mmCIF file of C-alpha atoms in Angstrom:
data_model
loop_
_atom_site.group_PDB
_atom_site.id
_atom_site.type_symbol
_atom_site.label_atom_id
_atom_site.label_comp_id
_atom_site.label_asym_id
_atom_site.label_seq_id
_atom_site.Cartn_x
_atom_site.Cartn_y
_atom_site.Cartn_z
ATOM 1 C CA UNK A 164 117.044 94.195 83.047
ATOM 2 C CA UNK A 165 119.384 96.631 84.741
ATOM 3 C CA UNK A 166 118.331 100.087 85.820
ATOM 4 C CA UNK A 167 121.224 102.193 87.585
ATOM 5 C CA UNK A 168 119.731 104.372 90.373
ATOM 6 C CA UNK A 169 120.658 108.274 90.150
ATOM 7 C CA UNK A 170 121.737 110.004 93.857
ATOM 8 C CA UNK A 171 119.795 113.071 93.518
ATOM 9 C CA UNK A 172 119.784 115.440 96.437
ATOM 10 C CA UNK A 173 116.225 116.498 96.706
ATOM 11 C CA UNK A 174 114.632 118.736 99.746
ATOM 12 C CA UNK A 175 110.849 118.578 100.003
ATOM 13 C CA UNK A 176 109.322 121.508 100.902
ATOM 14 C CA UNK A 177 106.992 120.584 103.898
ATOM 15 C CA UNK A 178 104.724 122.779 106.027
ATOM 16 C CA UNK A 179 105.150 121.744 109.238
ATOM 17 C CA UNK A 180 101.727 123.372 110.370
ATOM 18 C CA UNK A 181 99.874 120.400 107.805
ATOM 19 C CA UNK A 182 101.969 117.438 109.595
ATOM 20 C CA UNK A 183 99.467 115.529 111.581
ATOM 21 C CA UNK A 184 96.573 116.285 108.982
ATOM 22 C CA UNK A 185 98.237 116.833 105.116
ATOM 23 C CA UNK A 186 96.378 113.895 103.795
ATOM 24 C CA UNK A 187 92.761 114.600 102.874
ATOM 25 C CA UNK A 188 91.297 111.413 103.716
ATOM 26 C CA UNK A 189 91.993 112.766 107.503
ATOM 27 C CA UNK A 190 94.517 112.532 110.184
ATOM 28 C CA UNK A 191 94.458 108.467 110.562
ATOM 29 C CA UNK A 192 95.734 108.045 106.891
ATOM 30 C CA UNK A 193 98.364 110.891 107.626
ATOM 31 C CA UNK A 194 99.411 108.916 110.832
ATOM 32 C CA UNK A 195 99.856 105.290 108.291
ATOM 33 C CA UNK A 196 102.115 107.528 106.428
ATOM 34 C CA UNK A 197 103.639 108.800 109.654
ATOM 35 C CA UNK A 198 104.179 105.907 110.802
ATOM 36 C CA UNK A 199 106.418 104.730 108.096
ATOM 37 C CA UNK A 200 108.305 107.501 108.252
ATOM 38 C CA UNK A 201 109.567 106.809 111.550
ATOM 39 C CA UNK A 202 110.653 103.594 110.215
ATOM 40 C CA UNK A 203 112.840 104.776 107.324
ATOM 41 C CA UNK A 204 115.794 106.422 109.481
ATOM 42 C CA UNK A 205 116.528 103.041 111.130
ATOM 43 C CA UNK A 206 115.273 100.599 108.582
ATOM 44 C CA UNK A 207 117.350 102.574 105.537
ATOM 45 C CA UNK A 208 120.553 102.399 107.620
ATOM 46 C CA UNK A 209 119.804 98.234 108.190
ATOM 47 C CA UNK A 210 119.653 98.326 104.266
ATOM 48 C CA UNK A 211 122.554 100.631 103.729
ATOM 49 C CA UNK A 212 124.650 98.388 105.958
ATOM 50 C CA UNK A 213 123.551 94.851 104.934
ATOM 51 C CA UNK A 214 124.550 95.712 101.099
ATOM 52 C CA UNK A 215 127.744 97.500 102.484
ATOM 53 C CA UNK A 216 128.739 94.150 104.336
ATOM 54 C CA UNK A 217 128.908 92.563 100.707
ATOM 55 C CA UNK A 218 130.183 95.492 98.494
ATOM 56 C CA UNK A 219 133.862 93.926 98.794
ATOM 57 C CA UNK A 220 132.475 90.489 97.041
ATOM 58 C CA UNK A 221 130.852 92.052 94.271
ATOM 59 C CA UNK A 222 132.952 92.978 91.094
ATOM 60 C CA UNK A 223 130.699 93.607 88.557
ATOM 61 C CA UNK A 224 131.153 97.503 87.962
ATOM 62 C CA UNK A 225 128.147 97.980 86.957
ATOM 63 C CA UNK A 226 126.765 97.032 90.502
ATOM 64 C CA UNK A 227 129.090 98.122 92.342
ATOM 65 C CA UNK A 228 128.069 101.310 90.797
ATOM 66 C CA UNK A 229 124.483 100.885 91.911
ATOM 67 C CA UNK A 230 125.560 100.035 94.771
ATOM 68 C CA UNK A 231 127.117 103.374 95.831
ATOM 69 C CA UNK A 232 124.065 105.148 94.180
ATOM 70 C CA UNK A 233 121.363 102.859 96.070
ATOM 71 C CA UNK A 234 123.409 103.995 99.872
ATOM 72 C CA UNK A 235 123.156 107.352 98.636
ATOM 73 C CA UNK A 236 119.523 107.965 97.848
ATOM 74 C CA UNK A 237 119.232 105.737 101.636
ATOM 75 C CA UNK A 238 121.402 108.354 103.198
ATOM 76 C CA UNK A 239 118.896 111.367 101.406
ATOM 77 C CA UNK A 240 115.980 109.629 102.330
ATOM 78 C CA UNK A 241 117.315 109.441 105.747
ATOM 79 C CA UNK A 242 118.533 112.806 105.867
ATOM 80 C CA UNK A 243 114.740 113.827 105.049
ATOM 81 C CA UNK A 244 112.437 111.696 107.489
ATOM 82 C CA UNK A 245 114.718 113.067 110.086
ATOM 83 C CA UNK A 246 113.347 116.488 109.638
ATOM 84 C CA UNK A 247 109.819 114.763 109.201
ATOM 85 C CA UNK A 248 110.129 113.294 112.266
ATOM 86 C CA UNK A 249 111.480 115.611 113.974
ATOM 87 C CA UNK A 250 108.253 118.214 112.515
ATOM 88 C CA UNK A 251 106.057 115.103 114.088
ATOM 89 C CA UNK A 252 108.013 115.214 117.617
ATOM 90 C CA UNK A 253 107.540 119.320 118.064
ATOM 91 C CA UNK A 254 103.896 118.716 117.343
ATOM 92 C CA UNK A 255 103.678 116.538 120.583
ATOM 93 C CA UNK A 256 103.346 112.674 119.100
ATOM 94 C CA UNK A 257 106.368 110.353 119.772
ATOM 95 C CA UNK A 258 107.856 110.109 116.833
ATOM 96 C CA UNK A 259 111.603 110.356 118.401
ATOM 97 C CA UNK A 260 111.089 107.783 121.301
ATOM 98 C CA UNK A 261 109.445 105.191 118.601
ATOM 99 C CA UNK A 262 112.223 105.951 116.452
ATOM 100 C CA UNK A 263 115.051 105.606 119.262
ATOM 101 C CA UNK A 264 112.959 102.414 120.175
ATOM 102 C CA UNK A 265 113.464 101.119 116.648
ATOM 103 C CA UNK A 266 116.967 101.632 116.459
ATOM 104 C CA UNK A 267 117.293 99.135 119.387
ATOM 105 C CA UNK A 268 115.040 96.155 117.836
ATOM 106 C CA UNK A 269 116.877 96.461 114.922
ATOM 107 C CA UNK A 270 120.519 96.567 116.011
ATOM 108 C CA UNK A 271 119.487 93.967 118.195
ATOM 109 C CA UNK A 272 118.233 91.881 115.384
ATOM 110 C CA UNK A 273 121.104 92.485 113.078
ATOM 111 C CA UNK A 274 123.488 91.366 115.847
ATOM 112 C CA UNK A 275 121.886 88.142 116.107
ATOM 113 C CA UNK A 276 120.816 87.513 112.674
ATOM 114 C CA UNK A 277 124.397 87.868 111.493
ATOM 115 C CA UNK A 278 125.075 89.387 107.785
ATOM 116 C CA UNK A 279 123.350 86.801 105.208
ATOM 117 C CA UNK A 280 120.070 86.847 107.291
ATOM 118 C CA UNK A 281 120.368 90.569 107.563
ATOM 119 C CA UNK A 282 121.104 90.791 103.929
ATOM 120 C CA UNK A 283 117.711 88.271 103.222
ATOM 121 C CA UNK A 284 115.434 90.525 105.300
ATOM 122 C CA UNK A 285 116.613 93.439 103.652
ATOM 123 C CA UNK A 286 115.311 92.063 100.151
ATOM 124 C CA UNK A 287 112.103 91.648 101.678
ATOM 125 C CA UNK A 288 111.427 94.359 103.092
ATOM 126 C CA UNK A 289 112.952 96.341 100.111
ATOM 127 C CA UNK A 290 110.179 94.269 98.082
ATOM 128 C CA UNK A 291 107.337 95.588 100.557
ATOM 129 C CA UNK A 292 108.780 99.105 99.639
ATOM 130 C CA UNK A 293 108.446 98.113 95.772
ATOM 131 C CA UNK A 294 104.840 96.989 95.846
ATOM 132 C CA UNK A 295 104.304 100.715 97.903
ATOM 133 C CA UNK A 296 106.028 102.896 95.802
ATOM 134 C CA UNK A 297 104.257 101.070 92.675
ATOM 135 C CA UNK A 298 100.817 102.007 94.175
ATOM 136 C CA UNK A 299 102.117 105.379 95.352
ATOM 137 C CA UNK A 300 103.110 106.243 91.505
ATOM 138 C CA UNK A 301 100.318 104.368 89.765
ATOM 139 C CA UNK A 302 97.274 106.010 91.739
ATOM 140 C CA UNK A 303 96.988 109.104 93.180
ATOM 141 C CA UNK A 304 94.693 108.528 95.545
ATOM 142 C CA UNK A 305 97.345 106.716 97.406
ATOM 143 C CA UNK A 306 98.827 109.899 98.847
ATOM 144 C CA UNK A 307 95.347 111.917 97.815
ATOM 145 C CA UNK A 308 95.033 114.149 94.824
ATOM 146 C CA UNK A 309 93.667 117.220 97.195
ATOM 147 C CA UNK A 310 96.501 116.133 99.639
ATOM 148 C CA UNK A 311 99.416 119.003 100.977
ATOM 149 C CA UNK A 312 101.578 119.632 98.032
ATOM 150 C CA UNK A 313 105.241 118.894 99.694
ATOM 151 C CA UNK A 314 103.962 116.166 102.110
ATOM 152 C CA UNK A 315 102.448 114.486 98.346
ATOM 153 C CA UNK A 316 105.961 115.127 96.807
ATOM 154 C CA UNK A 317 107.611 113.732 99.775
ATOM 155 C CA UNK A 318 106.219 110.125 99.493
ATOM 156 C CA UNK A 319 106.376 110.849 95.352
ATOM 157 C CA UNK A 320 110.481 111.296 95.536
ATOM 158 C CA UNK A 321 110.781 108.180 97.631
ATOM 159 C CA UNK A 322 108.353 106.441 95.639
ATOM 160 C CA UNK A 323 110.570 106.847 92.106
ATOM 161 C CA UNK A 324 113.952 106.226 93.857
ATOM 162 C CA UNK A 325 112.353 103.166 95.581
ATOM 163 C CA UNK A 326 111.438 101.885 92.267
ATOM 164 C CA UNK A 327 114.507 103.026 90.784
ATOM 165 C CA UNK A 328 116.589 100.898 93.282
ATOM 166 C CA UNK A 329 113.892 98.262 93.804
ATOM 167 C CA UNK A 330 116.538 95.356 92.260
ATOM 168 C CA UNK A 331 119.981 96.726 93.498
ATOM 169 C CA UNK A 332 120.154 94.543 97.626
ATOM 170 C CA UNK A 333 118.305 91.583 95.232
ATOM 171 C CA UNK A 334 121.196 91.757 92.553
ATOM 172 C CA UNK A 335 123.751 91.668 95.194
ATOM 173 C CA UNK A 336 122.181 88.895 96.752
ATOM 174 C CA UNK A 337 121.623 86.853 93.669
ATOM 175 C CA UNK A 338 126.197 87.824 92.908
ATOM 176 C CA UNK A 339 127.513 86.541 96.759
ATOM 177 C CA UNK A 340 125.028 84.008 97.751
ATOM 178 C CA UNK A 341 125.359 80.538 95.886
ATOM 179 C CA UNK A 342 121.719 79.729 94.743
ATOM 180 C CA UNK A 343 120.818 76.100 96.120
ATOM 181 C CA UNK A 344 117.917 74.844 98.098
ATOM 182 C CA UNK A 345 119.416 75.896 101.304
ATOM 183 C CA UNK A 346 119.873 79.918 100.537
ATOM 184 C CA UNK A 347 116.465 79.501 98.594
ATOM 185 C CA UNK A 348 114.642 78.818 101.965
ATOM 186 C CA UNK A 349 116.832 81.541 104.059
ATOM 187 C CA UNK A 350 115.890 84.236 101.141
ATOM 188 C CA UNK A 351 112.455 82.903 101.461
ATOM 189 C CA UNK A 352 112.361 83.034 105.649
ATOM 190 C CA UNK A 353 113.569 86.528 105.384
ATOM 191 C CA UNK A 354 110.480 87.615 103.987
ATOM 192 C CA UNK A 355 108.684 85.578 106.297
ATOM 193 C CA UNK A 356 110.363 87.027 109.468
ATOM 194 C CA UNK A 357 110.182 90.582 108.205
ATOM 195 C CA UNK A 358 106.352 90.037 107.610
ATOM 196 C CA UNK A 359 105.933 89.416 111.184
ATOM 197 C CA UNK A 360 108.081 92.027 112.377
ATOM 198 C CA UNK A 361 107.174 94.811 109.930
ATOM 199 C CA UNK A 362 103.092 94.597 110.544
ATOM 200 C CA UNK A 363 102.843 94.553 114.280
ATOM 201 C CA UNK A 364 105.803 97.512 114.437
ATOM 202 C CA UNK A 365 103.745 99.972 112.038
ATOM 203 C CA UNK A 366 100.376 99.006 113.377
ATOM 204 C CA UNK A 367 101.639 99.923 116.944
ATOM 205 C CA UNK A 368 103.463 102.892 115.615
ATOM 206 C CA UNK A 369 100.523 104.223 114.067
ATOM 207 C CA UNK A 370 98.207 103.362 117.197
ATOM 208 C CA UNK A 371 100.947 105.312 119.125
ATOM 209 C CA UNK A 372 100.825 108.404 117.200
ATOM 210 C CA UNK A 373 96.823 108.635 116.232
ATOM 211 C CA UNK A 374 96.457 108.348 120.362
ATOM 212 C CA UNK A 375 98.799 111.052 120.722
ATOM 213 C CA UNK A 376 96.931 113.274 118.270
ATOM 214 C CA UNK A 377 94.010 115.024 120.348
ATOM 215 C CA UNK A 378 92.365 115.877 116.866
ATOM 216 C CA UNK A 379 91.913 112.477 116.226
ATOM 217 C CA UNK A 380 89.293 111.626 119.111
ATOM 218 C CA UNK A 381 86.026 110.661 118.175
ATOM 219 C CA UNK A 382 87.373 110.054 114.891
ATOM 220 C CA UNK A 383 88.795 106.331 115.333
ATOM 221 C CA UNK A 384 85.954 104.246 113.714
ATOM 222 C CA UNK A 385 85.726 105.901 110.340
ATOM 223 C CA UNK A 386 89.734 106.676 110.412
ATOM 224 C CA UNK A 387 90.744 103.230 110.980
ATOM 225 C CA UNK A 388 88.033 102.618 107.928
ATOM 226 C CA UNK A 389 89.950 105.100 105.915
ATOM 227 C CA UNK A 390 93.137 103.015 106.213
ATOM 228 C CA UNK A 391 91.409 100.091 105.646
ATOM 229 C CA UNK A 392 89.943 100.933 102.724
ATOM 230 C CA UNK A 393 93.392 102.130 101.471
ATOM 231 C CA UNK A 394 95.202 98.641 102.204
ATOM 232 C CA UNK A 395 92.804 96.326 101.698
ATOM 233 C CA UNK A 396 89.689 97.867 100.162
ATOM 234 C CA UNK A 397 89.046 97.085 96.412
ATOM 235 C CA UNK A 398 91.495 99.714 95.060
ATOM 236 C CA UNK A 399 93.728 98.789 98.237
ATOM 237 C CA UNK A 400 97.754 98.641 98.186
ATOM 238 C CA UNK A 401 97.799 95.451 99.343
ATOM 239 C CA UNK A 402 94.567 93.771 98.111
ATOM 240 C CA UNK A 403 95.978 94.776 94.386
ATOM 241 C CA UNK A 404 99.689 93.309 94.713
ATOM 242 C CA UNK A 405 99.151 89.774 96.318
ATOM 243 C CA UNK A 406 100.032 88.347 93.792
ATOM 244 C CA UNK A 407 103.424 90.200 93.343
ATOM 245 C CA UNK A 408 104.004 89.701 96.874
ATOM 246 C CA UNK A 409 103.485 86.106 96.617
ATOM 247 C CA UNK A 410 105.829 86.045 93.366
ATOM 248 C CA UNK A 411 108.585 86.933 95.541
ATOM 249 C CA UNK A 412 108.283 82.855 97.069
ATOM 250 C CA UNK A 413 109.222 81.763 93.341
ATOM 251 C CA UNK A 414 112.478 80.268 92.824
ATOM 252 C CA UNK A 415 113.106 82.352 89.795
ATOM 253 C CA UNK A 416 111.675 85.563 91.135
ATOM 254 C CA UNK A 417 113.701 88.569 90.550
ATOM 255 C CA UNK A 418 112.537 92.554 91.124
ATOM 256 C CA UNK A 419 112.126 93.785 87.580
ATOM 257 C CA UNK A 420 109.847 91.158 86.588
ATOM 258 C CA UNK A 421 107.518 93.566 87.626
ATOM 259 C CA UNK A 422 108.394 96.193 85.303
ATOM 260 C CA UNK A 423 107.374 99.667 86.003
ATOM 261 C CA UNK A 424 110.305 101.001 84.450
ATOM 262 C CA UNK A 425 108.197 103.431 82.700
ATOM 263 C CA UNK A 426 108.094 105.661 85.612
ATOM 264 C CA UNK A 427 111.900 106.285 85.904
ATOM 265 C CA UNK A 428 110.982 108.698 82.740
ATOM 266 C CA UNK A 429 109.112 111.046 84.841
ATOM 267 C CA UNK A 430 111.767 111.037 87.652
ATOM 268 C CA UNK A 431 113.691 113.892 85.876
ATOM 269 C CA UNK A 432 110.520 116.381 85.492
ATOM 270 C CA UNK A 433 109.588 115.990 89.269
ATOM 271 C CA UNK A 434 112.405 116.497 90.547
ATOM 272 C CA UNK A 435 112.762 119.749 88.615
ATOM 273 C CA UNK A 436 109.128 120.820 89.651
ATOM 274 C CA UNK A 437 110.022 119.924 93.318
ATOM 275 C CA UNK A 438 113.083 122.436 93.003
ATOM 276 C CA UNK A 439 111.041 124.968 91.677
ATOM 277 C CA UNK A 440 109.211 124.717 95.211
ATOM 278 C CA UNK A 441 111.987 126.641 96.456
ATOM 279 C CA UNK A 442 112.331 124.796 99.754
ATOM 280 C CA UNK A 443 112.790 126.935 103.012
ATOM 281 C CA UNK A 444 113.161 124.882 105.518
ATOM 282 C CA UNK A 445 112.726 125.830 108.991
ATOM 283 C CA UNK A 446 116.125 126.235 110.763
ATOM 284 C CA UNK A 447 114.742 124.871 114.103
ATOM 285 C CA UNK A 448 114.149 121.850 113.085
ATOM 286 C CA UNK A 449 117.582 121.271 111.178
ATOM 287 C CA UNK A 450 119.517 122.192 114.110
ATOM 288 C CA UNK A 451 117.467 120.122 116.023
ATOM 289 C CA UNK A 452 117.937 117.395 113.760
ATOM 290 C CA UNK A 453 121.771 117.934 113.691
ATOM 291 C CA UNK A 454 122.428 118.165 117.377
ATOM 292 C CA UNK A 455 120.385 114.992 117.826
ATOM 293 C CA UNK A 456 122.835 112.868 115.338
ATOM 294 C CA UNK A 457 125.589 114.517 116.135
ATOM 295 C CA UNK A 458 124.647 113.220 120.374
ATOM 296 C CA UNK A 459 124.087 109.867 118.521
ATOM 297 C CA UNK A 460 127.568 109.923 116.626
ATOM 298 C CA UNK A 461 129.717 110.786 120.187
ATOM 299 C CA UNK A 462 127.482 107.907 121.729
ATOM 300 C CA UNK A 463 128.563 104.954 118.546
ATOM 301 C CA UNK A 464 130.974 103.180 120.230
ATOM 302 C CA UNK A 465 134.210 103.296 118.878
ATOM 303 C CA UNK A 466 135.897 100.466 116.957
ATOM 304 C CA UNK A 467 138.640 98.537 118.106
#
């Protein structure tokens, strides 16, 4: 099955007054979701660059063509945590200092991982993002049916271009990496090495921001039960997709074997509602957001 991802240049309108609080199950739930979006600047650019490393190797127009389209929805996504993050920082949690600190682990890692292991963990964790965005588009009471409007759109648009894309790192892998034992196991690892990596990061993440929320004191007990519940309770994200997490071990395993395909037909519709929001976004935090990466662009060292 191949599905071609679309680059569609989508701005959520979000209120930055809702950002600590804009999920209804309370402000821990909103933090879970907070959390990840601090990962998605650094993580998308890992993903961006460990498919760019092989682009040259693939010839297949077809992919090559999803490739370009699966960096460019990255680069959106990107472009919009930043001004999430950035709403999260002027609220007074660290979103920018767990972000910077992100930035480090992972360059660091995919120095010393080197391109195929770089290129295995980004499957992985592109898989984790699958089995989210499935549960994000199949129930609503992942992101909360009374939830903020744009903040609910937000994790929506991400959701369908995840899902959209879900197959494109995986493709590329399966066209410039002989399949023996040997790359079998290293595909394999790479899931294992991004499980232990990914957990610990977004549960202290999340610790870090709910502790920097005062309007979440006296609250921990039945918030932390809220995002329990969510993961792991009977409807939970994770209790429901075991067993397509554990697919990905198989030696035949590939993306779209889980089809959802059905929900690229709504993609279209949404993203037409989510224009008719309008978006004004607050110039603040764009120019905040721009002077920031344009610091971190004079910083990048410069190629020899």
């Amino acid at each position: 099955m191949k599905v071609i991802p679309v680059r569609r240049d989508v701005k959520i309108n979000l209120d930055e007054s809702r950002i600590n609080n804009w999920h209804e199950a309370g402000e821990h739930v909103t933090h879970f979701f907070n959390a990840l979006s601090v990962l998605f600047p650094a993580g998308e650019r890992l993903f961006m660059d460990s498919v760019r490393a092989y682009k040259d190797q693939v010839t297949d127009p077809e992919l090559k063509q999803a490739i370009t389209a699966f960096i460019g929805q990255e680069a959106l996504h990107s472009r919009e945590h930043e001004e999430y993050n950035e709403m999260m920082d002027r609220s007074g949690v660290p979103a920018l200092k767990l972000d910077k600190m992100l930035w480090k682990l992972l360059g660091g890692l995919q120095k010393g991982l080197g391109k195929k292991l770089s290129l295995a963990g980004t499957i992985a964790l592109e898989h984790y993002t699958a089995i989210m965005a499935d549960a994000v588009l199949k129930d609503p009471k992942v992101t909360g049916e009374k939830s903020d409007e744009g903040f609910k759109q937000m994790w929506q648009w991400h959701a369908y271009e995840e899902t959209e894309h879900k197959a494109v790192a995986y493709d590329v892998w399966n066209t410039v990496v002989p399949d023996n034992v040997y790359n079998r196991f290293i595909r394999r690892f790479g899931m294992v090495l991004a499980t232990v990596i990914f957990w610990p990061v977004i549960m202290y993440f999340h610790a870090r921001l709910v502790f920097a929320d005062p309007n979440t004191k006296g609250k921990h007990l039945q918030g932390y039960k809220a995002v329990a519940k969510m993961l792991l309770g009977k409807e939970g994200i994770f209790r429901n997709a075991m067993s397509d997490f554990f697919d990905y071990f198989r030696a035949d395993f590939h993306p779209w074997d889980h089809d959802n395909s059905h929900f690229m037909k709504e993609i279209d519709v949404f993203v037409e509602k989510v224009n008719q929001a309008m978006r004004n976004p607050n110039p603040e935090v764009k120019k905040a957001v721009r002077a920031r990466m344009s610091k971190a662009v004079t910083k990048a060292p410069v190629a020899a």
